[in-house]
Tab-separated table of C-alpha atoms and ligand atoms in Angstrom:
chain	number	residue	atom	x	y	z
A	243	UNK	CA	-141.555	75.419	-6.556
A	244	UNK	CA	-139.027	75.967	-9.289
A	245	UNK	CA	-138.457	80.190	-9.000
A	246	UNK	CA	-137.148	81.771	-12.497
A	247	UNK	CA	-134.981	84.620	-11.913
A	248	UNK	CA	-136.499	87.380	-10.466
A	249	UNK	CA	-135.519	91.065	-9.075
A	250	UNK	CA	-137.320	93.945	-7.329
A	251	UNK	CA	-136.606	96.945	-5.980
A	252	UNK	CA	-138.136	98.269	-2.073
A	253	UNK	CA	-139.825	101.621	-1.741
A	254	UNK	CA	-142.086	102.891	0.452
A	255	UNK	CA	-145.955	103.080	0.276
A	256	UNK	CA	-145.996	106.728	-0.175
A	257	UNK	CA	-143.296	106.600	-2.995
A	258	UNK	CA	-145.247	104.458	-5.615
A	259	UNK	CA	-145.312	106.661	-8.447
A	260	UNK	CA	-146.034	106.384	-11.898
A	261	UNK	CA	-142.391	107.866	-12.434
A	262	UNK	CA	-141.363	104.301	-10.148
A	263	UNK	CA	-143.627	102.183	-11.898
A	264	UNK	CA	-142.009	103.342	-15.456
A	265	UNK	CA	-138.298	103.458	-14.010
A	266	UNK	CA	-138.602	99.704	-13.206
A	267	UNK	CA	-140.931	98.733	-16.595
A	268	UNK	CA	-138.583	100.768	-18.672
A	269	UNK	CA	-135.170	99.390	-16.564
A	270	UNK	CA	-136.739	95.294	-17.197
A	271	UNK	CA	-137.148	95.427	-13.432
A	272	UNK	CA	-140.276	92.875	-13.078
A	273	UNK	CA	-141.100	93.500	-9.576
A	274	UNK	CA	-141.998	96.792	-7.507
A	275	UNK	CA	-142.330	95.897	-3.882
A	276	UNK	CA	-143.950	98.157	-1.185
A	277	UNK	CA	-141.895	98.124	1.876
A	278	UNK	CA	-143.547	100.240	5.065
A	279	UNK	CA	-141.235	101.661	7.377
A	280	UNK	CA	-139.347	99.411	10.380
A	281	UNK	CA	-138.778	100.615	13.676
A	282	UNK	CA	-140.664	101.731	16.320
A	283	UNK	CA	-143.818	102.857	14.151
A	284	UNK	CA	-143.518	99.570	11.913
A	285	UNK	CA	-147.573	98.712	13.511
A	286	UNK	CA	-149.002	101.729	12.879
A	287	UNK	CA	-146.513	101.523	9.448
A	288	UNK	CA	-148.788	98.730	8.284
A	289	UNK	CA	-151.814	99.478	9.509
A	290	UNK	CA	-151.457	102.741	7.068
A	291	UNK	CA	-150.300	99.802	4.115
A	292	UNK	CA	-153.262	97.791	4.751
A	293	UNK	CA	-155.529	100.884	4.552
A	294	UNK	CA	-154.129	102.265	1.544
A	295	UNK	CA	-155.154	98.895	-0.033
A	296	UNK	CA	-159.010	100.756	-0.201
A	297	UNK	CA	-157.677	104.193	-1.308
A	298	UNK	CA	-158.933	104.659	-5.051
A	299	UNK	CA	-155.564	106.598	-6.043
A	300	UNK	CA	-153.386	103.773	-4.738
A	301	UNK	CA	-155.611	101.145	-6.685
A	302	UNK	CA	-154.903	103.119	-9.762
A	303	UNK	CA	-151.612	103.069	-9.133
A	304	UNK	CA	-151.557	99.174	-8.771
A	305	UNK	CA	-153.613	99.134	-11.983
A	306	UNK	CA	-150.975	100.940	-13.689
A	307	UNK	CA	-148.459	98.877	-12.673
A	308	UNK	CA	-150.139	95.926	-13.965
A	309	UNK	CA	-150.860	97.742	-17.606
A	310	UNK	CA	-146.802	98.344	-17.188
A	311	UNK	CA	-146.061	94.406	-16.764
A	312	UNK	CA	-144.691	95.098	-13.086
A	313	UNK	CA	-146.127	92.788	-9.938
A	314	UNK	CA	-146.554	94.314	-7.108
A	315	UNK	CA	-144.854	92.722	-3.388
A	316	UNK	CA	-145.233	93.346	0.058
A	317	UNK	CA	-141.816	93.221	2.786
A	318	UNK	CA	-142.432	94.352	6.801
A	319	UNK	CA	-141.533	93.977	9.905
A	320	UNK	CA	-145.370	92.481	10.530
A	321	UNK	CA	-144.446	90.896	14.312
A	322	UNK	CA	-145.941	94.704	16.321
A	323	UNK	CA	-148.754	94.590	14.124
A	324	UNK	CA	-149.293	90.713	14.488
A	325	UNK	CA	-149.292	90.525	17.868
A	326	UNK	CA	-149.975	94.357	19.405
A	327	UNK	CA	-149.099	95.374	22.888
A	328	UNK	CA	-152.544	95.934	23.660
A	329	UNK	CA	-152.949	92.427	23.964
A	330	UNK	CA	-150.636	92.139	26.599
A	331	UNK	CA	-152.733	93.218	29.030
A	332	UNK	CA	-155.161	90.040	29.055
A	333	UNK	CA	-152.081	87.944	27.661
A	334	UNK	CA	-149.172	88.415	28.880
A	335	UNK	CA	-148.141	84.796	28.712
A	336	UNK	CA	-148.192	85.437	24.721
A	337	UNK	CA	-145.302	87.903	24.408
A	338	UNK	CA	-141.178	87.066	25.470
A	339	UNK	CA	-139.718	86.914	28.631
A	340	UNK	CA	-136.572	89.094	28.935
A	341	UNK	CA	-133.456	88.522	30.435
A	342	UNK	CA	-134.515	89.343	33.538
A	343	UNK	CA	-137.415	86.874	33.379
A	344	UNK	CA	-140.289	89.200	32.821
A	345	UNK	CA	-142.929	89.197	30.430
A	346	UNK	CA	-142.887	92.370	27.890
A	347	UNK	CA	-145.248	93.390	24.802
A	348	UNK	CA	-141.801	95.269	23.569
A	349	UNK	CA	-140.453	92.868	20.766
A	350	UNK	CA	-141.666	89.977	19.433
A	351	UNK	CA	-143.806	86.797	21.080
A	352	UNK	CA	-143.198	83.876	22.892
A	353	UNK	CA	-142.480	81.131	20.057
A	354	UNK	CA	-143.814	78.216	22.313
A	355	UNK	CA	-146.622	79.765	23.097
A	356	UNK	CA	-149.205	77.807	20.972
A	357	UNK	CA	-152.115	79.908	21.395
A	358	UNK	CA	-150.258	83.380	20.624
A	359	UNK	CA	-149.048	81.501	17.151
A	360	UNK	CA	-152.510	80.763	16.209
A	361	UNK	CA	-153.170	84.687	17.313
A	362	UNK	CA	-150.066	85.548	15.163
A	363	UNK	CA	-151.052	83.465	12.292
A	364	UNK	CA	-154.476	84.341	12.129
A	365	UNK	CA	-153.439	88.177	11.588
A	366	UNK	CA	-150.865	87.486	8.613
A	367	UNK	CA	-153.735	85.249	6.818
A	368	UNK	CA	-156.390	88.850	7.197
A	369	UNK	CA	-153.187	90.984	6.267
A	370	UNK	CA	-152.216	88.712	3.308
A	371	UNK	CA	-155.787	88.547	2.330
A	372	UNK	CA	-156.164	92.336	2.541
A	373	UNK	CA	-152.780	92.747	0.357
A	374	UNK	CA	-153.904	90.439	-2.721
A	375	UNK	CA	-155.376	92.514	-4.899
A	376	UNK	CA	-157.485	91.481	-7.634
A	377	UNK	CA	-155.912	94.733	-9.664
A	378	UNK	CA	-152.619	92.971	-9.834
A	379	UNK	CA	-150.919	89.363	-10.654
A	380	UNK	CA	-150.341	87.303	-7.484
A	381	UNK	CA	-146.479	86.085	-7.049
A	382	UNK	CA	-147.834	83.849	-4.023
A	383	UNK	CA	-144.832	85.187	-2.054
A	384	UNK	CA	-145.166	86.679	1.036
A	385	UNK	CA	-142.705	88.777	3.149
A	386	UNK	CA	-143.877	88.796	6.980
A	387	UNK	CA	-140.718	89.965	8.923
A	388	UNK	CA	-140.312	89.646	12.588
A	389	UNK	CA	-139.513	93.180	14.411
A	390	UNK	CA	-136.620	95.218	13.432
A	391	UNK	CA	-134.251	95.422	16.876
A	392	UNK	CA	-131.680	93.096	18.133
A	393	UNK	CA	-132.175	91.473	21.907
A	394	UNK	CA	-135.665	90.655	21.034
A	395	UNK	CA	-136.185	87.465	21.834
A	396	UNK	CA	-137.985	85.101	24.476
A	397	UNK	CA	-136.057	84.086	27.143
A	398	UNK	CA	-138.805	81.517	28.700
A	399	UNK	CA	-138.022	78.106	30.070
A	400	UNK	CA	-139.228	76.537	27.060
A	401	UNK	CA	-137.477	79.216	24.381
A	402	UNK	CA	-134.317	79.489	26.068
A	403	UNK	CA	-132.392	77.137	24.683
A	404	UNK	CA	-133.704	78.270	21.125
A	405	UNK	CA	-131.555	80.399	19.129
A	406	UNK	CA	-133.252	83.392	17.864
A	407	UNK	CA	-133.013	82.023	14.495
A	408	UNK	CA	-134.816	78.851	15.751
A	409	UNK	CA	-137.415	81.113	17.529
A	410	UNK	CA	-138.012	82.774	14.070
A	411	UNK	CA	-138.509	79.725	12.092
A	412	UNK	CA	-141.200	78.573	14.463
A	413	UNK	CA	-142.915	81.427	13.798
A	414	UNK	CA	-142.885	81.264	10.161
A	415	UNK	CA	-143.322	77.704	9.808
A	416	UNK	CA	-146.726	78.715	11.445
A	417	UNK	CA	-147.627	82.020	9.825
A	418	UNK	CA	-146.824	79.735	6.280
A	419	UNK	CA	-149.794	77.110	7.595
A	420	UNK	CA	-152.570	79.947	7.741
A	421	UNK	CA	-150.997	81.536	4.701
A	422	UNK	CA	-151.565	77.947	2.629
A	423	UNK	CA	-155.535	77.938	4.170
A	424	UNK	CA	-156.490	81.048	1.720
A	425	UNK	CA	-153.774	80.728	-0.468
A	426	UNK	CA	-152.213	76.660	-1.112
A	427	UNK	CA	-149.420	78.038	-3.653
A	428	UNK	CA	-148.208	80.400	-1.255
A	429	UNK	CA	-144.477	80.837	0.238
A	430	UNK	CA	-142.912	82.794	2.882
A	431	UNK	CA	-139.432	84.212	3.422
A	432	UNK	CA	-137.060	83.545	6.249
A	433	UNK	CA	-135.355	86.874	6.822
A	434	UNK	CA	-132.131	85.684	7.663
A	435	UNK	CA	-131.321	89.330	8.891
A	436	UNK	CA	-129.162	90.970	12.342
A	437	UNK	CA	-129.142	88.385	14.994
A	438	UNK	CA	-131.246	85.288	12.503
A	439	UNK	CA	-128.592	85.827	10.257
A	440	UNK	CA	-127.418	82.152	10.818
A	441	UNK	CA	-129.659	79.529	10.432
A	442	UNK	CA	-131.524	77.658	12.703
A	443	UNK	CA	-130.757	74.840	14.053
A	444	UNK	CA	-132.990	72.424	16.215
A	445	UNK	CA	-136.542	73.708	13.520
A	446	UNK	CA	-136.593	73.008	9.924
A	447	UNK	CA	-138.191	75.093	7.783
A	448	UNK	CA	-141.137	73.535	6.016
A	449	UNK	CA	-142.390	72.844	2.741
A	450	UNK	CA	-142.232	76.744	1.177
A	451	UNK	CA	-139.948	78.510	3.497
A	452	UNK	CA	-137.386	80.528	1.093
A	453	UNK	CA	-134.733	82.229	2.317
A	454	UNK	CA	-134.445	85.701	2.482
A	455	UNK	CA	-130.625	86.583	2.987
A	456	UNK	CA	-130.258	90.462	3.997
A	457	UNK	CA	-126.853	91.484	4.988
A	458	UNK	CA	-127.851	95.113	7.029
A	459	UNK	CA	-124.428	94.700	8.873
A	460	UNK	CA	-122.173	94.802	5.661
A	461	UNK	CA	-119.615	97.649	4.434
A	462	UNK	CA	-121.128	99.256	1.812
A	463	UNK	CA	-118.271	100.096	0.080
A	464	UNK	CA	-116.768	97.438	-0.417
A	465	UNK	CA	-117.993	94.072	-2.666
A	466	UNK	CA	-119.504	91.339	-0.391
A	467	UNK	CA	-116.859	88.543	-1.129
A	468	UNK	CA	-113.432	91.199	-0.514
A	469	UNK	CA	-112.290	89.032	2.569
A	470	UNK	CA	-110.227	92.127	3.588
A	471	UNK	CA	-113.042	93.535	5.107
A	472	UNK	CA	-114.138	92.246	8.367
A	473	UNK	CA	-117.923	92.894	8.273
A	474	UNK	CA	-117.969	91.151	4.835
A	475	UNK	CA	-116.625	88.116	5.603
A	476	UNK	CA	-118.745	87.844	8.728
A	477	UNK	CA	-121.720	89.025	6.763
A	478	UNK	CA	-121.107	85.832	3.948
A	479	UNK	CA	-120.144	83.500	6.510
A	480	UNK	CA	-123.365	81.993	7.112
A	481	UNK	CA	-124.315	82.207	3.537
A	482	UNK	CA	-123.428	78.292	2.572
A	483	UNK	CA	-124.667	76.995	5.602
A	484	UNK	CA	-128.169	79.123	4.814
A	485	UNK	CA	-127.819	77.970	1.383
A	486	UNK	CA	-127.208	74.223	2.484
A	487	UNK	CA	-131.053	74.288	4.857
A	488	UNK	CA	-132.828	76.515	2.531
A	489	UNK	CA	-132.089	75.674	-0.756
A	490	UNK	CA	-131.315	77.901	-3.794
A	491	UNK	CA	-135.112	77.476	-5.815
A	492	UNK	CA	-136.022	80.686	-4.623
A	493	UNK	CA	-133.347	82.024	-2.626
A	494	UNK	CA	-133.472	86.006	-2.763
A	495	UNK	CA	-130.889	88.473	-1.507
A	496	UNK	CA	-132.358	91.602	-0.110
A	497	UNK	CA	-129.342	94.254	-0.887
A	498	UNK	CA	-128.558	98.042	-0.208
A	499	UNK	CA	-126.732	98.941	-3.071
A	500	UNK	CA	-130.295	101.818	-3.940
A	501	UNK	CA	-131.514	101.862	0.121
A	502	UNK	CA	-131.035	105.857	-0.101
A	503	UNK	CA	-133.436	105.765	3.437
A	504	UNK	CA	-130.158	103.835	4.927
A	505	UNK	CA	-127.531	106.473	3.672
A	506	UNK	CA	-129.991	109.489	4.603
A	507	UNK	CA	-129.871	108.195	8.104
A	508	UNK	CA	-133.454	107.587	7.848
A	509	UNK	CA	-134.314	110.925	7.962
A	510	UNK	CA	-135.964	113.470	5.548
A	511	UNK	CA	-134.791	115.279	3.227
A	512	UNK	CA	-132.988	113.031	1.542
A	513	UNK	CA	-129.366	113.118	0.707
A	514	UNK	CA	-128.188	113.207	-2.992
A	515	UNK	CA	-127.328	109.407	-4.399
A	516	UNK	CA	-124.518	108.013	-6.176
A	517	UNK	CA	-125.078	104.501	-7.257
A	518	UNK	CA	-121.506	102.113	-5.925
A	519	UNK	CA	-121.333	100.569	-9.911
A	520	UNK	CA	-118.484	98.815	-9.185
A	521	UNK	CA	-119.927	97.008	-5.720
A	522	UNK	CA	-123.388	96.526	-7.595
A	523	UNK	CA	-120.963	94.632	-10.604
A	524	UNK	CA	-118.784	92.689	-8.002
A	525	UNK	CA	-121.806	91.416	-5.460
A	526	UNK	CA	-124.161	90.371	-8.522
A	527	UNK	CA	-121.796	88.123	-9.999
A	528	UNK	CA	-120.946	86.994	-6.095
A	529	UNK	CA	-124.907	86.378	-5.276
A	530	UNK	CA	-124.689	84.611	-9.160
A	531	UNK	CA	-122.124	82.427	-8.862
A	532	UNK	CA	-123.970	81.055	-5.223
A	533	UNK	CA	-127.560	80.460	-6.639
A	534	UNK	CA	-129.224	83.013	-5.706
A	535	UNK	CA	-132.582	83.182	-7.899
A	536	UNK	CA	-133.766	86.777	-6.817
A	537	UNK	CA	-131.619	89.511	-6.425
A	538	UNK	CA	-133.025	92.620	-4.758
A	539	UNK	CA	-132.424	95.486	-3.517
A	540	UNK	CA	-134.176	98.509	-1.221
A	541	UNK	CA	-134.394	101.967	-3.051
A	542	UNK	CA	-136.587	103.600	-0.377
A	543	UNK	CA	-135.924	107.724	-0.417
A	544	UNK	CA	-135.285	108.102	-4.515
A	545	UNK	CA	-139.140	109.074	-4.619
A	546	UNK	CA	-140.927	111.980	-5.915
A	547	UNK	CA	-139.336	114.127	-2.913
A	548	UNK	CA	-135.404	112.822	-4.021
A	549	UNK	CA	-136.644	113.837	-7.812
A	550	UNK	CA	-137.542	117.506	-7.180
A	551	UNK	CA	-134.407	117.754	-5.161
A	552	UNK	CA	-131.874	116.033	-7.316
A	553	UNK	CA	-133.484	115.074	-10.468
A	554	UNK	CA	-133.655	111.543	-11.570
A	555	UNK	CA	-131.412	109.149	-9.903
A	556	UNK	CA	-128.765	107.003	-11.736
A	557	UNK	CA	-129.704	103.296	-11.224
A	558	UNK	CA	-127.823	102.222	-14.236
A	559	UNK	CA	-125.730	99.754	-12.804
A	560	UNK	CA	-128.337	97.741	-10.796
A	561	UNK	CA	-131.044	97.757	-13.187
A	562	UNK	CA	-128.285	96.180	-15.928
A	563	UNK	CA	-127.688	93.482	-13.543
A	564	UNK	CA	-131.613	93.046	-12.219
A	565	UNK	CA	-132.349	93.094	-16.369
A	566	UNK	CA	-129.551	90.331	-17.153
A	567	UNK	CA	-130.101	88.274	-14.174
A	568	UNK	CA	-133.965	88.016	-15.445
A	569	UNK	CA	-133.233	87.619	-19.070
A	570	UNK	CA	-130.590	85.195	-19.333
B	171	LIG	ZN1	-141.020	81.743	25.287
């Protein structure tokens, strides 16, 4: 797999517009990805996502996008939909111990579990079937997150002395397996995100395993690489070592810089945007200067809603970068 430079920006299902569609075609942005919302809801999120796949207005949407030049991604938190709570009840052996040494459908599975793997990996190949669309180009790149919380993890005889990170890569090494059954060019991101932000270390990853690098716990304000600020340096720290097991051929940074859903507080209405230019400048040529092949960003809550509020919001900065980064 030999990536060429690539960029996308994150919205949500319900903000793929044509006004989106033409933003990112106009900006040389070559990628729109659908992103449902995390959290609590992020099952019933997807299950929505993978409906709307049948809708006839969303297929003309995807259509247009395709007329446009634009493909068309997928990025979840798929692990509550993969493996639902309501299966706890006749498995409870498939989900993670706690601390406390009991078994809970709350976050997550048990990663030695073989049988809730095969479960696992047998509901990403039907999602990732349901999501390739004959109305759009494939990229072969799929973006199956594990749940959005912190503490999630199996604490079981066999997973406790496997970091969360090594937890995760089991599971994606496996999810990748069914993916390759349907579809053999097909590769799947490590989110190296929260507590998997360093790599793992006792499980490789295997043959098309990318790295996903997603620094949530950043400042915002200030460029990645300014080793004055604390949560900077501790969000790059891991970023050779990730670099070093993952490779660069397809390495893709998963940024903020548009995420207008992260400085709303996740809530609706959202709040008027102002694009950080000089950040956006500073961390592209950072992410450049590593090896990073795809640089991305989420730009969830600058939809249709944001427009009638605000007008159209100023992307300038990251779509300059997103159209030199893919052009040069
Ligand atoms: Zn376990």
């Amino acid at each position: 797999m030999t990536q060429t430079p690539t960029s996308s920006v994150l919205v949500h299902p319900d903000e793929l517009s044509r006004r989106w569609i033409d933003r990112c075609a106009d900006s040389g942005i070559p990628t729109i990805a659908l992103h449902p919302v995390g959290g609590n809801d992020a099952d019933r999120s997807m299950a929505d996502l993978l409906a709307k796949t049948e809708d006839p207005d969303f297929c003309a949407l995807l259509s247009y996008a395709e007329s446009r030049g634009l493909s068309v991604e997928y990025e979840m938190h798929a692990m509550r939909y993969f493996l639902p709570a309501s299966e706890f009840a006749s498995h409870p052996d498939w989900f993670r111990e706690n601390e406390n040494g009991e078994r809970t459908p709350d976050l997550n599975c048990c990663a030695s579990n073989p049988a809730a793997l095969d479960y696992i990996a047998g509901r990403a190949a039907d999602a990732a079937r349901r999501l390739t669309s004959p109305l759009t180009r494939p990229t072969h790149r799929y973006f199956f997150w594990l749940d959005d919380a912190r503490g999630g993890f199996c604490h079981c005889e066999k997973c406790r002395s496997l970091s969360p990170s090594d937890q995760q890569m089991i599971v994606t090494n496996r999810i990748l397996r069914a993916l390759k059954a349907f579809d053999p060019d097909a590769s799947l991101a490590y989110l190296a995100y929260c507590e998997c932000a360093a790599p793992p270390v006792t499980v490789r990853p295997d043959d098309g395993i990318f790295l996903e690098f997603a620094p949530f716990e950043r400042d915002f304000h200030a460029p990645l690489d300014d080793v004055s600020v604390a949560k900077n340096r501790a969000s790059a720290e891991p970023i050779p070592a990730l670099l070093a097991l993952f490779g660069t051929d397809g390495a893709k940074v998963l940024e903020y810089w548009l995420d207008n859903s992260l400085y709303s507080g996740w809530k609706k209405p959202p709040k008027a945007f102002t694009e950080n230019k000089a950040v956006v400048h500073a961390d592209f040529a950072f992410y450049r200067m590593l090896g990073f092949s795809d640089i991305s960003t989420f730009a969830c809550y600058l939809g249709e809603d944001y427009e009638a509020l605000y007008g159209a919001p100023d992307i300038r900065a990251t779509a300059e970068e997103m159209r030199r980064l893919c052009n040069d």
